[in-house]
Short mmCIF file of C-alpha atoms and ligand atoms in Angstrom, two decimals:
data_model
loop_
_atom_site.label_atom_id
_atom_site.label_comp_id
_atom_site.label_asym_id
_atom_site.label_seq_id
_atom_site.Cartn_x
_atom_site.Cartn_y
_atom_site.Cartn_z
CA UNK A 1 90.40 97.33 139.46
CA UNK A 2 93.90 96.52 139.86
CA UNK A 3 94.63 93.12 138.69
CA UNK A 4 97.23 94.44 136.02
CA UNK A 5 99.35 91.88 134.46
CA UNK A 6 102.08 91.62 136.98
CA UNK A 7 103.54 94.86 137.78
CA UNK A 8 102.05 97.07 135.60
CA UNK A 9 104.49 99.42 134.41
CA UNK A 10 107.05 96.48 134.20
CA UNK A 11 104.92 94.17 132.64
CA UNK A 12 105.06 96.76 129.99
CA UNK A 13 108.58 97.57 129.46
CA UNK A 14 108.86 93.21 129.00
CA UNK A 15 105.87 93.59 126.62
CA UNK A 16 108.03 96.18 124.68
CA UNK A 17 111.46 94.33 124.99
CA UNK A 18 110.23 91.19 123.70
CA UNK A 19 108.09 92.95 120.93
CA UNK A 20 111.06 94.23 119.50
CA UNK A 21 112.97 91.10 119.41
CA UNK A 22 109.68 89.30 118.11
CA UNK A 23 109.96 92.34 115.17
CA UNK A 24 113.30 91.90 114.07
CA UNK A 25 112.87 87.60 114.15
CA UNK A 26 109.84 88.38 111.57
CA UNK A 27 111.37 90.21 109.03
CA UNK A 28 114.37 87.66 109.47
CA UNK A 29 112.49 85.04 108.74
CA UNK A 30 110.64 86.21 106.24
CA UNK A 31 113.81 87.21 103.94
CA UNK A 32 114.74 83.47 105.01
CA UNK A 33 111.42 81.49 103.92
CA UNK A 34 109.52 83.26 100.71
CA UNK A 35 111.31 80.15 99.04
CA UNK A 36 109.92 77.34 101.01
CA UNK A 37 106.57 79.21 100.73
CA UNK A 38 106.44 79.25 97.00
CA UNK A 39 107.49 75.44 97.15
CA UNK A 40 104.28 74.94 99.16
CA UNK A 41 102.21 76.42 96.39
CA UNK A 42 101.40 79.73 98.71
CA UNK A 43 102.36 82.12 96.16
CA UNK A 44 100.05 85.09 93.93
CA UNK A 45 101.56 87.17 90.61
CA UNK A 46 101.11 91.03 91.76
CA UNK A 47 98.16 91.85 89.31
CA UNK A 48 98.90 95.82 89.62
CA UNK A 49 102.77 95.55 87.89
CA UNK A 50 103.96 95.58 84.14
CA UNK A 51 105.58 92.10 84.77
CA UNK A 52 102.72 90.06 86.22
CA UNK A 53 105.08 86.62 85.91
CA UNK A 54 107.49 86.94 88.70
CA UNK A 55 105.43 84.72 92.02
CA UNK A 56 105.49 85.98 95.25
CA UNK A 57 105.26 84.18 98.79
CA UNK A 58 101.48 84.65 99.75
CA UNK A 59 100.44 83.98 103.64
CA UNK A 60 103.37 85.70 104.77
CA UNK A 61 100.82 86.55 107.90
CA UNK A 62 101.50 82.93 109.09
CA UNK A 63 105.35 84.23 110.25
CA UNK A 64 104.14 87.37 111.87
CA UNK A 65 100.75 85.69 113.64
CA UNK A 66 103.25 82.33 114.98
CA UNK A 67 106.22 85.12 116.16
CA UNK A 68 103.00 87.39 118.04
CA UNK A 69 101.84 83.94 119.44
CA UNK A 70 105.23 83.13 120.29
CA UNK A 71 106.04 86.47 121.76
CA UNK A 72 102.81 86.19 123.99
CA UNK A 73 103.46 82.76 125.25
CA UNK A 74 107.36 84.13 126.62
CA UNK A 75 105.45 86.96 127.78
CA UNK A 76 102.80 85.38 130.05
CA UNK A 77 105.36 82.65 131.35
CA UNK A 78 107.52 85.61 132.55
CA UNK A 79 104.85 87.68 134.10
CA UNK A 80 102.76 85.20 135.41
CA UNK A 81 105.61 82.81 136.79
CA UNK A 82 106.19 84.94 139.51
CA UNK A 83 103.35 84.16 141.13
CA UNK A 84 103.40 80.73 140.54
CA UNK A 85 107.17 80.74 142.17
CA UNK A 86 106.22 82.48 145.15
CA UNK A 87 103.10 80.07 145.26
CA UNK A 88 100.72 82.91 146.12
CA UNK A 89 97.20 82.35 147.00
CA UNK A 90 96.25 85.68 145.16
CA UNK A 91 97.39 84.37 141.92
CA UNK A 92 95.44 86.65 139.24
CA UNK A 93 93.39 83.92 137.75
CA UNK A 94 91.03 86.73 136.18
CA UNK A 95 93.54 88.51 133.71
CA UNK A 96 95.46 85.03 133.45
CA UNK A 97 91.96 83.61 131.60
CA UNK A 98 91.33 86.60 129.53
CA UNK A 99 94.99 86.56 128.54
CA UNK A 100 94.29 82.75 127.52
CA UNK A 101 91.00 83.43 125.80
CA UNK A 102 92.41 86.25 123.92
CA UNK A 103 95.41 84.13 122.45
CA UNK A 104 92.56 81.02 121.90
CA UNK A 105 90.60 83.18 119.66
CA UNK A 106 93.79 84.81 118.02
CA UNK A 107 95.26 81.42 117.05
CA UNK A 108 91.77 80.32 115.90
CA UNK A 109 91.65 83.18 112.99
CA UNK A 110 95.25 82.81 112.28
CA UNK A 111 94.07 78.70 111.29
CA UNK A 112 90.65 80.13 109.45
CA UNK A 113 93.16 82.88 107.65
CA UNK A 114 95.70 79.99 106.64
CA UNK A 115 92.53 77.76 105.11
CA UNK A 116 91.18 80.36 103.51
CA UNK A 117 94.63 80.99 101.89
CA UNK A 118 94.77 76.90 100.97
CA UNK A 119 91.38 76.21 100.31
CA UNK A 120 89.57 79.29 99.39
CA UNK A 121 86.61 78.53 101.54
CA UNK A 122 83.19 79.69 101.20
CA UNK A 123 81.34 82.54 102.49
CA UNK A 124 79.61 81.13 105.01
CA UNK A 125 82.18 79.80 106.59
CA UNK A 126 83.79 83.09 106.72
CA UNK A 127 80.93 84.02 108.70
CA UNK A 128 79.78 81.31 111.38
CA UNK A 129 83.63 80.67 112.02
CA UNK A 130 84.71 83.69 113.59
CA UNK A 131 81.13 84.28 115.27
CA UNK A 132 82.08 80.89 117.08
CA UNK A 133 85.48 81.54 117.80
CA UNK A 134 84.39 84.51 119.56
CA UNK A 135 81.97 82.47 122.18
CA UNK A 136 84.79 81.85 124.39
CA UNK A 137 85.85 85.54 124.26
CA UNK A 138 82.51 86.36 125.36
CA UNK A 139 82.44 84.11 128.35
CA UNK A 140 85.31 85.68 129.98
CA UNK A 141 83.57 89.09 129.22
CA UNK A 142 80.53 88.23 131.02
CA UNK A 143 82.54 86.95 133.76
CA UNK A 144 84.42 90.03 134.34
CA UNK A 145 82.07 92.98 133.62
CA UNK A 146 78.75 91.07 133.87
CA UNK A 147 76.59 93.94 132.84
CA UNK A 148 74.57 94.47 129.06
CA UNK A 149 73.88 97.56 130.17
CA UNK A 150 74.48 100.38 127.71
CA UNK A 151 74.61 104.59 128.97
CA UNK A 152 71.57 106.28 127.35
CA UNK A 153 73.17 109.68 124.93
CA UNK A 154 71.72 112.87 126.99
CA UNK A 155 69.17 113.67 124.03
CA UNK A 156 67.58 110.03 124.07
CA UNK A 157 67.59 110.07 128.22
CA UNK A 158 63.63 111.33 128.96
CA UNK A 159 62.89 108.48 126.65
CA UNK A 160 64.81 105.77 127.61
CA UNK A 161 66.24 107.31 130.71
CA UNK A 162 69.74 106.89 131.94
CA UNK A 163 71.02 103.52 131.27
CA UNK A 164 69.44 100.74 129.30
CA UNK A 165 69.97 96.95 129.72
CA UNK A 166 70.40 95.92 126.22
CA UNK A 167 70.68 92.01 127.41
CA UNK A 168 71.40 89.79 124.79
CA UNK A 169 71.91 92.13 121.58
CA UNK A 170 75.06 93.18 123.40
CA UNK A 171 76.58 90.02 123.04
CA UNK A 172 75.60 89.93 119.63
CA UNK A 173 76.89 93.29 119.00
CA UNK A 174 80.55 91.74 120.12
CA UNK A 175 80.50 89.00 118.14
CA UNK A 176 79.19 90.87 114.62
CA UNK A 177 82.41 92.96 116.22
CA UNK A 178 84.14 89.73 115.55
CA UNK A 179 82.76 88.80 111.74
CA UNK A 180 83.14 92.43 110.78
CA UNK A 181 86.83 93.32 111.74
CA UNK A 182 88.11 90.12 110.01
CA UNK A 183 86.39 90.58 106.63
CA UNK A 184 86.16 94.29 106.46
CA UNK A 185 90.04 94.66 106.79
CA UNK A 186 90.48 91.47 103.85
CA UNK A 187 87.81 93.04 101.64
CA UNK A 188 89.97 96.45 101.50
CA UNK A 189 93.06 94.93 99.90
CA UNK A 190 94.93 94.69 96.78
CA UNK A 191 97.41 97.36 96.47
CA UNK A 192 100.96 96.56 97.91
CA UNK A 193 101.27 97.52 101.76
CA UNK A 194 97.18 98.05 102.04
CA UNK A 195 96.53 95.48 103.92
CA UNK A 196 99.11 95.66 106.81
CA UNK A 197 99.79 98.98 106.65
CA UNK A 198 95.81 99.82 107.83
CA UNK A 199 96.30 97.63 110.73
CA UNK A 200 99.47 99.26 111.88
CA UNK A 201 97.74 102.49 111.71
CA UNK A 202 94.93 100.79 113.59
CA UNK A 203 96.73 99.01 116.59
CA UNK A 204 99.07 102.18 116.68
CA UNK A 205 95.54 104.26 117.35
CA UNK A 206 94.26 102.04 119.10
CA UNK A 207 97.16 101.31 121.64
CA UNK A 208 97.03 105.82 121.65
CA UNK A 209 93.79 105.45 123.43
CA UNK A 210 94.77 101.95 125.47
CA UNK A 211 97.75 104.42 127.16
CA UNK A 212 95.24 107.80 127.47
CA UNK A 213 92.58 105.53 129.63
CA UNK A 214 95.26 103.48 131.40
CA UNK A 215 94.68 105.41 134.49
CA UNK A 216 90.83 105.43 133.99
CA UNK A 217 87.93 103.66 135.32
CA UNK A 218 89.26 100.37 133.36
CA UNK A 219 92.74 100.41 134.06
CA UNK A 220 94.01 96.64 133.75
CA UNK A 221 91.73 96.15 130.96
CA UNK A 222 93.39 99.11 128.97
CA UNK A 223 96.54 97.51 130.09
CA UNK A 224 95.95 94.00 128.87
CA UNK A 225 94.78 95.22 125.35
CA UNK A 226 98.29 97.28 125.43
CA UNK A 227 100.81 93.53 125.96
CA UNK A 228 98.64 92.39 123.19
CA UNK A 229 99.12 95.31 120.92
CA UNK A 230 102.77 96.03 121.10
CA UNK A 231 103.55 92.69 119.88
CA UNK A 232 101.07 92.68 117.03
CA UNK A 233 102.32 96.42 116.18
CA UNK A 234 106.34 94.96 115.94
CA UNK A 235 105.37 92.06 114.29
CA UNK A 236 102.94 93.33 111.31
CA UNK A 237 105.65 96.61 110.82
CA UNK A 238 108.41 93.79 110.16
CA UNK A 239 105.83 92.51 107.73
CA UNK A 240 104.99 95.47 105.78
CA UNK A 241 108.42 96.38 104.78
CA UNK A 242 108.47 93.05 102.74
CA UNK A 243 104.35 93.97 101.74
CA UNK A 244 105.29 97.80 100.86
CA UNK A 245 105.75 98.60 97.30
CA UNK A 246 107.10 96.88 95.89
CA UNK A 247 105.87 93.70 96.99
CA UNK A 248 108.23 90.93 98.41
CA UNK A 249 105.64 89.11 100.18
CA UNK A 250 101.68 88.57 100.31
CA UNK A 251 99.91 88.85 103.71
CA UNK A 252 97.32 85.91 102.56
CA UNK A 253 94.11 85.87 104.47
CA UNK A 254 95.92 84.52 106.58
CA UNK A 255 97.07 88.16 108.10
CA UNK A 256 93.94 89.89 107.77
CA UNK A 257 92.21 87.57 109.85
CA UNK A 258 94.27 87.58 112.60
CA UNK A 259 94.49 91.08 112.34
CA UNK A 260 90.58 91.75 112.10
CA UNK A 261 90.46 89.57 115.80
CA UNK A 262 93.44 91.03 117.01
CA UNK A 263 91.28 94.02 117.47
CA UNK A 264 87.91 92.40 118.54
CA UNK A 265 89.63 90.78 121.03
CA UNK A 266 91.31 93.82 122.32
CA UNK A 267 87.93 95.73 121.92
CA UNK A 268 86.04 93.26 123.82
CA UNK A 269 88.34 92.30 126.92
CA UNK A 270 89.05 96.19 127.46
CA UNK A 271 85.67 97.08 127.36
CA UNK A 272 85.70 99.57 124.48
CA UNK A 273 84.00 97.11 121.80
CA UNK A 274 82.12 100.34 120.51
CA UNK A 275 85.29 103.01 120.73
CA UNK A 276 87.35 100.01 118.50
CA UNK A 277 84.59 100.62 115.70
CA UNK A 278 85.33 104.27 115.27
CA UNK A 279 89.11 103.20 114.03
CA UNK A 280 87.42 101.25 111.51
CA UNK A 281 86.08 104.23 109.52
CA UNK A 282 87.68 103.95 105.96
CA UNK A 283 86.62 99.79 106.42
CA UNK A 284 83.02 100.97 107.35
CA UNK A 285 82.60 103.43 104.24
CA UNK A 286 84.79 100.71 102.03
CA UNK A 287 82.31 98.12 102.98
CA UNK A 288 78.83 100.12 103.06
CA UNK A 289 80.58 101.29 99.61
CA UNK A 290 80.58 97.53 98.71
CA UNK A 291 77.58 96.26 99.53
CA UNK A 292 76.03 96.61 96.27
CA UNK A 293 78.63 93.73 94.54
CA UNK A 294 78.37 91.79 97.84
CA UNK A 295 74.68 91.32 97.51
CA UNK A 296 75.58 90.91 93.76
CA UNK A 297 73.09 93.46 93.24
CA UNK A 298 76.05 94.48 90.74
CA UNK A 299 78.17 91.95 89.27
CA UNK A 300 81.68 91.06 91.27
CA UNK A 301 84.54 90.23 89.60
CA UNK A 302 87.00 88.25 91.68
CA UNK A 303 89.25 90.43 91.68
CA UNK A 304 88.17 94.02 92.25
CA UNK A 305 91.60 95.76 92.97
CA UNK A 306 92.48 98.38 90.82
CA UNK A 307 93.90 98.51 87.20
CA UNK A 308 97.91 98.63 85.96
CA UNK A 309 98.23 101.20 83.42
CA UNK A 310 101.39 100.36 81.02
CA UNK A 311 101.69 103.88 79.26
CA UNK A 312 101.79 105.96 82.50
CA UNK A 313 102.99 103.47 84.95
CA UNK A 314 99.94 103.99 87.49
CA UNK A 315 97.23 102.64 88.47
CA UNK A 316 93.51 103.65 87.30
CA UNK A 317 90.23 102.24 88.75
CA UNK A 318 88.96 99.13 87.44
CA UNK A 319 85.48 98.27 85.76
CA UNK A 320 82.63 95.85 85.91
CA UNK A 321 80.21 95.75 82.71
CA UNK A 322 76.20 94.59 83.54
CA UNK A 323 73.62 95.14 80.59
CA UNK A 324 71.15 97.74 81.22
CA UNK A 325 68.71 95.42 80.86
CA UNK A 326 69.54 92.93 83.27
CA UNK A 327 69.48 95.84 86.29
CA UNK A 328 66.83 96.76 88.56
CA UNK A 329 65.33 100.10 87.20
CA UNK A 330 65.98 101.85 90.47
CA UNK A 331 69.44 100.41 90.82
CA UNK A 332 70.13 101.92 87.31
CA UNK A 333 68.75 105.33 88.38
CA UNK A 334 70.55 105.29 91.67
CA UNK A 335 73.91 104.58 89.39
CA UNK A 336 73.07 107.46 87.60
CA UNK A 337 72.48 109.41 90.61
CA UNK A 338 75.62 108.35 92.28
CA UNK A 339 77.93 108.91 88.95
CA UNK A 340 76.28 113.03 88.74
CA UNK A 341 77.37 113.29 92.68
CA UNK A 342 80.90 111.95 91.56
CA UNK A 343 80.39 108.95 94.24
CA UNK A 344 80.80 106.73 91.13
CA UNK A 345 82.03 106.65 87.30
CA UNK A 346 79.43 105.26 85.23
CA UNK A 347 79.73 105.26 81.52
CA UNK A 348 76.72 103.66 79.08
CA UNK A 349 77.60 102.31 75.71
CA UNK A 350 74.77 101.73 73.07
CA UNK A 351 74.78 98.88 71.43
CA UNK A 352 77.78 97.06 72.97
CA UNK A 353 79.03 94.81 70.62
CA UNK A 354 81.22 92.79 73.09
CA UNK A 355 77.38 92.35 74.72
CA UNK A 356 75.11 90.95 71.83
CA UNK A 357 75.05 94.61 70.76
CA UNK A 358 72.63 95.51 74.02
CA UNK A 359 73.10 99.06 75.74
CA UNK A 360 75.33 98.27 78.77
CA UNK A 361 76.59 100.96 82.14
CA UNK A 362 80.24 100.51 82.90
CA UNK A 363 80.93 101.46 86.76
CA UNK A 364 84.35 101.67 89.16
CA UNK A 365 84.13 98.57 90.70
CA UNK A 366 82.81 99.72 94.64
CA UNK A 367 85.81 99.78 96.68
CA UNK A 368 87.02 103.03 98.08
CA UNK A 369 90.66 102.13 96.73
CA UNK A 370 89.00 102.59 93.54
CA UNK A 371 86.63 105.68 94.72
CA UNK A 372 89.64 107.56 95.50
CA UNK A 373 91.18 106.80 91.79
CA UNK A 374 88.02 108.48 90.38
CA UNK A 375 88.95 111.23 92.42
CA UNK A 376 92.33 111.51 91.50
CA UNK A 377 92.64 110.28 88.18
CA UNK A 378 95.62 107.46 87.74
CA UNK A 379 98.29 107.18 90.64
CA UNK A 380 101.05 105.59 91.15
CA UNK A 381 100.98 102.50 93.39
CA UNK A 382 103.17 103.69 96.02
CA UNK A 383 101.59 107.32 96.38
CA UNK A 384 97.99 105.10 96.42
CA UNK A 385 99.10 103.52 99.43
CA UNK A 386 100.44 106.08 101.29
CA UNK A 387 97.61 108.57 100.50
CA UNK A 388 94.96 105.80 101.95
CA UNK A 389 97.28 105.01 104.71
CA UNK A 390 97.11 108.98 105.58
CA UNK A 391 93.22 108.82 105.15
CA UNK A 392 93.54 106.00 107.69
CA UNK A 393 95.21 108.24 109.94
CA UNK A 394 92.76 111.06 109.44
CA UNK A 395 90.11 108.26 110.35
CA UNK A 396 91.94 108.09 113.78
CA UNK A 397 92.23 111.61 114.47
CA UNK A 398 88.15 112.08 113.83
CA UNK A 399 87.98 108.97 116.08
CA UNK A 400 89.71 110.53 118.50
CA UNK A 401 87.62 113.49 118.58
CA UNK A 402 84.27 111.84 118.08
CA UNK A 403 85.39 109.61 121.16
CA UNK A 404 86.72 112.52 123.39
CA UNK A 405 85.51 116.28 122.81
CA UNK A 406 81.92 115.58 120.80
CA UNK A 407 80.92 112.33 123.30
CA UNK A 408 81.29 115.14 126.09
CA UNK A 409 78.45 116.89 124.25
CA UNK A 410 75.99 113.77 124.35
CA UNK A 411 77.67 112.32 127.86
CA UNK A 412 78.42 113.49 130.76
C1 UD1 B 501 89.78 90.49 98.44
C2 UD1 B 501 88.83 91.35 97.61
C3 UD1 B 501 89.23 91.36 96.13
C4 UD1 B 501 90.66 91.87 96.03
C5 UD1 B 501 91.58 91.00 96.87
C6 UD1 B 501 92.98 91.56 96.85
C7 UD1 B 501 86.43 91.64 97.83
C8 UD1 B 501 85.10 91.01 97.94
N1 UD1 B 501 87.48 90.84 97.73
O1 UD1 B 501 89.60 89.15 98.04
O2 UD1 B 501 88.38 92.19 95.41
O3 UD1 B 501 91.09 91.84 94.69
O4 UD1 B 501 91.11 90.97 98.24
O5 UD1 B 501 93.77 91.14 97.90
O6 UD1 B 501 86.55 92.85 97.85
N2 UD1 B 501 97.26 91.05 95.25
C9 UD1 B 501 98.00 91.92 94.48
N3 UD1 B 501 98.62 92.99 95.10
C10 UD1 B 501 98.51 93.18 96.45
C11 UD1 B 501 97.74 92.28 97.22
C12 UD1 B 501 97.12 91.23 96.59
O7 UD1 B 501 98.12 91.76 93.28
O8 UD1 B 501 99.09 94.13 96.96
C13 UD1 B 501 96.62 89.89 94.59
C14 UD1 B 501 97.64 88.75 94.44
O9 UD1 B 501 97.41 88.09 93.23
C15 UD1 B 501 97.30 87.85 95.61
C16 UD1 B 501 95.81 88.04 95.72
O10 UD1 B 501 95.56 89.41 95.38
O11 UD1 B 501 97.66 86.52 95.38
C17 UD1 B 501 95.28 87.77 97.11
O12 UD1 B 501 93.92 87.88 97.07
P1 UD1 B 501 93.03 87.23 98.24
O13 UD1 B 501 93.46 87.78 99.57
O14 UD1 B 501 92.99 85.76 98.11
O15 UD1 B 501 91.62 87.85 97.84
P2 UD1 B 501 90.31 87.91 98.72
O16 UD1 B 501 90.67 88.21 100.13
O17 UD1 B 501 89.46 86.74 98.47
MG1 MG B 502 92.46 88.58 101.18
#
């Protein structure tokens, strides 16, 4: 397995080179553009600030997704013209496709991102899109590694016994992999810096393990997902220090979806689809948290990010209101359960007269931006973000050991 891009090491070191220019060109051109942005109509008012008047560029992602695209298009002419030059037979066609298929599928979500920003699509779109964006992805998978075959945990093993050829639900596994990085990253959102600043920690973690395994089993896989990283790491920093509090600049959909494939794509050509999942644990509880006002099982506001507090200048968790009535008995007794575990704030108000004078249950809407406020009591945007930002880091670290010393225990 040594069909590295180019030379390896060098390969690299012009990964890193032309990261760092394709940093500093984002946050230049961001300073340069919010204007011709707002112009457009891409703008949002920052709903967590006393002054809610002042717009601000939204789909700010589209600079840092075109400068990574850009970045990787210098980067594969230089490392792959070499071979064309010296018109060898042995070109790497392999790594050459999956770097193609990987920026296909990129570009696709940035597109998807930027309509959702314009036209505010629906659901379902947000769903079958990426699914079939990542068919192509999934082609050059089976080409390369071929097998569905999954390594049985040591416990399961005189059931199942060693390995298990899980066929076709592997493939669907990847491209769930797909639907679920892309929304679960957009869906925890809405404080300045959020949004970006998880998928910095992310890549950063991710890129961690990409340079542990790069002399492993995998090598030029763990390699490839590293010349994508480094470029999506420079670019998204240069973003969030316009996104960071305060605000200069939105990310749109348009930078969470890229982001979200960034790191199927890197999951899925280096083989670790599963490992990528285990830096997605504050998106996993945030969504399972969700679920509930997805399913509209409680009502969901549009807008679920937390609430500005004039007086103290922080931010407290915001509410939805449902009648008691209107709820499923055992969804109004699992509230209550939830609320007495402090997992939720629930407050009920007899005869509400903003609801016809019925008895109605007031709840934290179910994000785990807003989780952590019932926690904490009000807290001041900035120290929000960097406390969930150091949660996301703590996320890595368990991944990290979940992945290395406790899979020893179930693996050999
Ligand atoms: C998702 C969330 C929504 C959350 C929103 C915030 C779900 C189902 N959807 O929706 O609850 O409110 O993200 O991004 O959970 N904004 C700020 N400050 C920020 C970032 C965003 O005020 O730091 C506001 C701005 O008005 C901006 C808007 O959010 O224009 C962008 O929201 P958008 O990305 O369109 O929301 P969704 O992704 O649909
Ligand atoms: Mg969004």
């Amino acid at each position: 397995d040594t069909s590295h891009v180019g030379e390896g090491s060098i390969a690299l070191v012009v990964s890193a080179l032309l990261s760092t220019a394709g940093g500093f060109a984002v946050h230049k051109a961001i300073s340069a553009s919010g204007g011709t942005f707002i112009q457009a109509g891409l703008s949002g008012y920052d709903l967590c600030k006393k002054n809610t008047k002042t717009l601000i560029p939204e789909s700010m992602g589209m600079i840092s997704g075109t400068v990574f695209l850009m970045v990787m298009f210098l980067f594969t002419g230089i490392q792959f013209s070499r071979h064309v030059l010296a018109s060898e037979k042995n070109f790497p066609h392999m790594v050459f496709e999956q770097l193609l298929t990987a920026l296909l599928c990129i570009c696709c979500m940035l597109l998807l991102g930027f309509a959702d920003d314009v036209l505010n699509l629906k659901w379902r779109y947000k769903l079958v899109l990426p699914t079939l964006a990542s068919l192509p992805l999934l082609m050059t998978h089976y080409v390369k590694f071929g097998s569905t075959t999954v390594v049985v945990p040591l416990l399961l093993r005189p059931l199942l016994g060693p390995s298990l050829n899980i066929g076709v639900l592997y493939y669907l596994y990847m491209s769930l992999l797909a639907v679920f990085s892309t929304n679960a990253i957009n869906i925890y959102a809405g404080v300045n810096g959020l949004e970006v600043g998880q998928s910095v920690v992310m890549a950063t973690s991710i890129a961690v393990f990409n340079l542990v395994e790069l002399k492993g089993f995998h090598s030029s896989a763990h390699h490839l997902s590293l010349c994508l990283l480094m470029p999506f790491i420079a670019t998204s920093f240069a973003l969030f220090l316009h996104n960071k509090y305060p605000a200069r600049a939105f990310v749109g959909d348009t930078f969470t979806y890229f982001a979200g494939m960034t790191f199927a794509v890197v999951g899925i050509l280096g083989h670790f689809s599963k490992t990528v999942m285990l830096f997605f644990i504050p998106q996993l509880v945030n969504f399972a948290y969700s679920l509930p006002q997805l399913f509209r099982v409680i009502p969901c506001p549009r807008h679920r990010l937390p609430q500005y507090n004039a007086e103290l200048d922080k931010l407290e968790y915001s509410r939805t209101t449902v009648r008691v009535k209107s709820l499923n008995p055992l969804v109004y007794r699992t509230i209550c359960l939830l609320s007495a575990l402090r997992l939720m704030a629930a407050e009920v108000t007899e005869k509400d007269a903003k609801h016809d004078g019925e008895t109605t249950i007031t709840v934290n809407n179910l994000t785990l931006i807003n989780l952590v406020l019932v926690w904490s009591g009000p807290m001041h945007e900035r120290t929000l973000v960097w406390t969930l930002l150091a949660l996301q880091a703590c996320g890595s670290a368990l991944a990290f050991v979940i992945r290395y010393p406790l899979a020893s225990l179930f693996y050999d």
